[in-house]
mmCIF file of C-alpha atoms in Angstrom:
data_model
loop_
_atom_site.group_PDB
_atom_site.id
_atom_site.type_symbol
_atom_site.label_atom_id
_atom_site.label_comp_id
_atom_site.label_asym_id
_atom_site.label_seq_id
_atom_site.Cartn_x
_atom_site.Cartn_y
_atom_site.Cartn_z
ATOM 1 C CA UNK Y 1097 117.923 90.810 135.027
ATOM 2 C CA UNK Y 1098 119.538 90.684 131.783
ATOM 3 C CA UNK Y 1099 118.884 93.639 129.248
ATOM 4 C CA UNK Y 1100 120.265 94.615 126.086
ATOM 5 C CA UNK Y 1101 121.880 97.477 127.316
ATOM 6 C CA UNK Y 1102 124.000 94.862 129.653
ATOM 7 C CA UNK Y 1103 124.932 92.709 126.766
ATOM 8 C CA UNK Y 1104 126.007 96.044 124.560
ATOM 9 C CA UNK Y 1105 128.214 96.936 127.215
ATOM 10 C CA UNK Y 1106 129.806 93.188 127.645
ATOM 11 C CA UNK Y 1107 130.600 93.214 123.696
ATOM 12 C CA UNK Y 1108 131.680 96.944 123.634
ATOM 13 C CA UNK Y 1109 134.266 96.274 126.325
ATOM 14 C CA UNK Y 1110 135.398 93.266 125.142
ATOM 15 C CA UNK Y 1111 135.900 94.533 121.820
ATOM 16 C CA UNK Y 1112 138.447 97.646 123.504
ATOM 17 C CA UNK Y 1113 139.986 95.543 125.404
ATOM 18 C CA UNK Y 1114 140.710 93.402 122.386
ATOM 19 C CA UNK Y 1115 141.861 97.069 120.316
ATOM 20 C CA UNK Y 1116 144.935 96.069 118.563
ATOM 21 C CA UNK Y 1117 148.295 98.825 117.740
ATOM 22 C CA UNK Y 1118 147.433 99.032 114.774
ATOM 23 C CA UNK Y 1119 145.247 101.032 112.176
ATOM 24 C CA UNK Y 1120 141.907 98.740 112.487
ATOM 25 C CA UNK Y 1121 139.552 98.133 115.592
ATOM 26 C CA UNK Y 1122 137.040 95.622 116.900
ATOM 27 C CA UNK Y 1123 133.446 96.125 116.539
ATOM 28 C CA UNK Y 1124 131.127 93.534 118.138
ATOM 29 C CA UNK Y 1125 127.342 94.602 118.244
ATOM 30 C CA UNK Y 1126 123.525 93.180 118.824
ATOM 31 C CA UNK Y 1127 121.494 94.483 116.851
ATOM 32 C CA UNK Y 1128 117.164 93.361 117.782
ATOM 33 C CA UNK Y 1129 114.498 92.936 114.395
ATOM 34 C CA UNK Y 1130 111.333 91.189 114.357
ATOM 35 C CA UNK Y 1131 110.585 87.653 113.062
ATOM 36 C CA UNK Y 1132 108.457 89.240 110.271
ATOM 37 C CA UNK Y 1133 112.052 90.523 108.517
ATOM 38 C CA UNK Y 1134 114.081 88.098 106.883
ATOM 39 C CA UNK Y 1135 117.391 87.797 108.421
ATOM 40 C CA UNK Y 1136 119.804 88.323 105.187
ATOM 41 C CA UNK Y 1137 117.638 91.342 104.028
ATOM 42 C CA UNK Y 1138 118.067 92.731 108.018
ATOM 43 C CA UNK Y 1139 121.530 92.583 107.473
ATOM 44 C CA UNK Y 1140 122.056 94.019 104.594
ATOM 45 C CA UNK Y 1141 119.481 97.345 105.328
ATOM 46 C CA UNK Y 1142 121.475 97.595 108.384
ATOM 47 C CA UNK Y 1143 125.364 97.728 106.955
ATOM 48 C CA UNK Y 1144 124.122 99.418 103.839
ATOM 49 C CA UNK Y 1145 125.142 96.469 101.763
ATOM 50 C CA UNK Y 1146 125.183 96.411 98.341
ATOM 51 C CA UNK Y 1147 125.043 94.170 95.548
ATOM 52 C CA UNK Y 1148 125.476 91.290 98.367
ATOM 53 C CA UNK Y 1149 123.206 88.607 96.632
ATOM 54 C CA UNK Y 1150 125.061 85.838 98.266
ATOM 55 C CA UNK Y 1151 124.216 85.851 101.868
ATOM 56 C CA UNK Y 1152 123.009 83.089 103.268
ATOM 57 C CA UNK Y 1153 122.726 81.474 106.802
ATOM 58 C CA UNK Y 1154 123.728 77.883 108.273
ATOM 59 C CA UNK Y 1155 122.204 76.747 111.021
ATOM 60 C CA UNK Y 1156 125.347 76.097 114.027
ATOM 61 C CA UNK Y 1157 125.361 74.448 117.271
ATOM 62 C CA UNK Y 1158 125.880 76.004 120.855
ATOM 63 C CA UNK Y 1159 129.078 74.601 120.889
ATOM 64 C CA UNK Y 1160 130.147 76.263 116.981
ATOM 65 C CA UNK Y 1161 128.453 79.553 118.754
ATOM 66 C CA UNK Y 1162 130.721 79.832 122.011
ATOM 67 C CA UNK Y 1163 133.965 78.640 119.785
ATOM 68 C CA UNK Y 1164 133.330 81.688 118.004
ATOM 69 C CA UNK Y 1165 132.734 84.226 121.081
ATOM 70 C CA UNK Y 1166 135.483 82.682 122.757
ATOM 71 C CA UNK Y 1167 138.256 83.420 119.209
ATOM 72 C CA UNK Y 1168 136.729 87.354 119.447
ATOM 73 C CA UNK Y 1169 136.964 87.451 122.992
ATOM 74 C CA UNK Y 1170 139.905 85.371 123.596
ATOM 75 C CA UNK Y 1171 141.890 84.037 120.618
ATOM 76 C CA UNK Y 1172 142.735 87.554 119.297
ATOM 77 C CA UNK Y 1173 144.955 88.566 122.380
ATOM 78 C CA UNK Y 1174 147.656 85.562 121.957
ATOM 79 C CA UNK Y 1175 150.126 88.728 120.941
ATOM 80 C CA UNK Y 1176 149.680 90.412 124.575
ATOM 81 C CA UNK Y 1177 150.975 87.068 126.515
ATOM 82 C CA UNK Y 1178 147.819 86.390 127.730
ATOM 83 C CA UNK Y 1179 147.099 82.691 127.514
ATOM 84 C CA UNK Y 1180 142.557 82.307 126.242
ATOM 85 C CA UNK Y 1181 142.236 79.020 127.254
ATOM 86 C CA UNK Y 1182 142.567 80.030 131.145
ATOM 87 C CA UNK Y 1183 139.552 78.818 132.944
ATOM 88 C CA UNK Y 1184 138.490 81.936 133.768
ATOM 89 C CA UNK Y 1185 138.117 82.987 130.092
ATOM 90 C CA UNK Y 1186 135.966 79.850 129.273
ATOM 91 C CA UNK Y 1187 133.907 80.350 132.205
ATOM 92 C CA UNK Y 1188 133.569 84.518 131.104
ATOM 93 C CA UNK Y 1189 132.325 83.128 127.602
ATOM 94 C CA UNK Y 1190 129.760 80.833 129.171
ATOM 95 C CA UNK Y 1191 128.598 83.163 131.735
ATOM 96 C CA UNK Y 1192 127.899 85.522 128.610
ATOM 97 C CA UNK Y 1193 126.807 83.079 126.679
ATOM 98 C CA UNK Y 1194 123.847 81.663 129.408
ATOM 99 C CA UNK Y 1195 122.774 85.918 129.746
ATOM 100 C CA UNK Y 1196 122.709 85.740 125.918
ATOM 101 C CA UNK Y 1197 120.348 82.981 125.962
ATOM 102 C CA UNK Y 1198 117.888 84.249 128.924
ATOM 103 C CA UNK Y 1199 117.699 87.378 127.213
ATOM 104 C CA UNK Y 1200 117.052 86.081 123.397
ATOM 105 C CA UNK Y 1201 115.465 83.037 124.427
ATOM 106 C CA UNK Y 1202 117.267 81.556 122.156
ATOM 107 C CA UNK Y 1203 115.570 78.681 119.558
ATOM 108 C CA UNK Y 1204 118.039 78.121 117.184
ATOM 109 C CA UNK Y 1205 121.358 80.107 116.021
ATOM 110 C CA UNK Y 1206 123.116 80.934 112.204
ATOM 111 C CA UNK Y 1207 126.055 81.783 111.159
ATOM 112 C CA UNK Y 1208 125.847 84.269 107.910
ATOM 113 C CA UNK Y 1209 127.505 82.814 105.068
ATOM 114 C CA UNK Y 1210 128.818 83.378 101.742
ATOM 115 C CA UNK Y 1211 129.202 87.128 101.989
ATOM 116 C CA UNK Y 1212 130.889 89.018 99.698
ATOM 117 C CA UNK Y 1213 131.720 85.734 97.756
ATOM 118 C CA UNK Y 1214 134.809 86.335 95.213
ATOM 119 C CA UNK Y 1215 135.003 90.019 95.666
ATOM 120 C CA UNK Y 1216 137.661 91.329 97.562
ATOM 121 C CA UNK Y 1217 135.141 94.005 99.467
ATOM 122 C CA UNK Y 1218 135.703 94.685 103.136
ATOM 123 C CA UNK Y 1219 132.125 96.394 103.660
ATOM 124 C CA UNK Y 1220 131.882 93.913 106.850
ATOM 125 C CA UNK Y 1221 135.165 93.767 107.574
ATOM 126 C CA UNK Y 1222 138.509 92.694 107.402
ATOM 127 C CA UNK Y 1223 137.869 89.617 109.558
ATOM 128 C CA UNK Y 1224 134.073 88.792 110.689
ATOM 129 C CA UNK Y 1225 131.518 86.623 112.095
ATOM 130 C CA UNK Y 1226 128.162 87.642 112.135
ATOM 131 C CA UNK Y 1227 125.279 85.624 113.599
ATOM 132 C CA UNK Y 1228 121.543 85.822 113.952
ATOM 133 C CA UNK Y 1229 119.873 83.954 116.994
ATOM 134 C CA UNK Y 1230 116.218 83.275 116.411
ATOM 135 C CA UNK Y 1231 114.558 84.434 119.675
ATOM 136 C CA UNK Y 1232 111.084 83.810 121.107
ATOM 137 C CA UNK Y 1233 109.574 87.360 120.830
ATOM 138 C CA UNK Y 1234 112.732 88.793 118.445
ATOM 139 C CA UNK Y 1235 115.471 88.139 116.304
ATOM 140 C CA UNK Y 1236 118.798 89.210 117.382
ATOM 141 C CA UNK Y 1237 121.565 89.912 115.122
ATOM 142 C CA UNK Y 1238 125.046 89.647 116.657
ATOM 143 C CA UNK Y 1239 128.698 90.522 114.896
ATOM 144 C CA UNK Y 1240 132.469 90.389 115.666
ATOM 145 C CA UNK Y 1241 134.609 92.035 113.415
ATOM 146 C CA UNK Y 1242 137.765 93.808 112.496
ATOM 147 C CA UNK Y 1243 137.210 97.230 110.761
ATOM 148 C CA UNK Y 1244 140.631 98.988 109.173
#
């Protein structure tokens, strides 16, 4: 059975194995809130945002979704001669994607957008992606991102 716990651990050791040299790190989180709180205003009580009036969400497809586990998974490692597109890292992507899905129950998927428009703020990030997957019984709030 798939739990949260399980898919913590999946994005917490992808995102060490991913730890560049250098002075930032990889964070990559789920964080679970009820369908009663709007997704923009979830995300910005839970990173403390502020003056972030410009967050928005686009609805993506499966296919936009798994592109962009697959480039925080994957894409990132190019400098330690590791090739991403190796079938085993697709299939490692789907196979996390699919638990993703059984657990959320997934209806539709969003990718935030519009944050931190024109400002030059790294309060998310140096490099992000954060996503919210509308679930049956939850909401599920899922990031990848860079930190320096």
């Amino acid at each position: 059975m798939v739990t949260l716990d399980f898919l913590k651990e999946i994005l917490s050791s992808q995102a060490l194995r991913n730890n560049p040299r250098a002075n930032y790190f990889y964070e990559f989180d789920i964080a679970v809130f009820n369908h009663s709180i709007d997704a923009p205003d979830f995300m910005r009580a839970h990173f403390a945002l502020k003056d972030n009036k410009e967050l928005t969400v686009q609805p993506i497809t499966e296919f936009e979704f798994t592109k962009i586990i697959h480039k925080w998974f994957f894409g990132r490692e190019r400098s330690k001669n590791i090739n991403p597109d190796q079938p085993e890292n697709l299939e490692k992507v789907e196979n996390f994607y699919r638990s993703l899905k059984s657990f959320t129950k997934e209806k539709q998927i969003f990718h935030f957008q519009n944050v931190n428009i024109g400002r030059y703020e790294y309060q998310l990030g140096i490099d992000y992606d954060y996503l919210y997957i509308e679930g049956e019984k939850n909401n599920f709030l899922i990031y990848f991102n860079a930190q320096g």
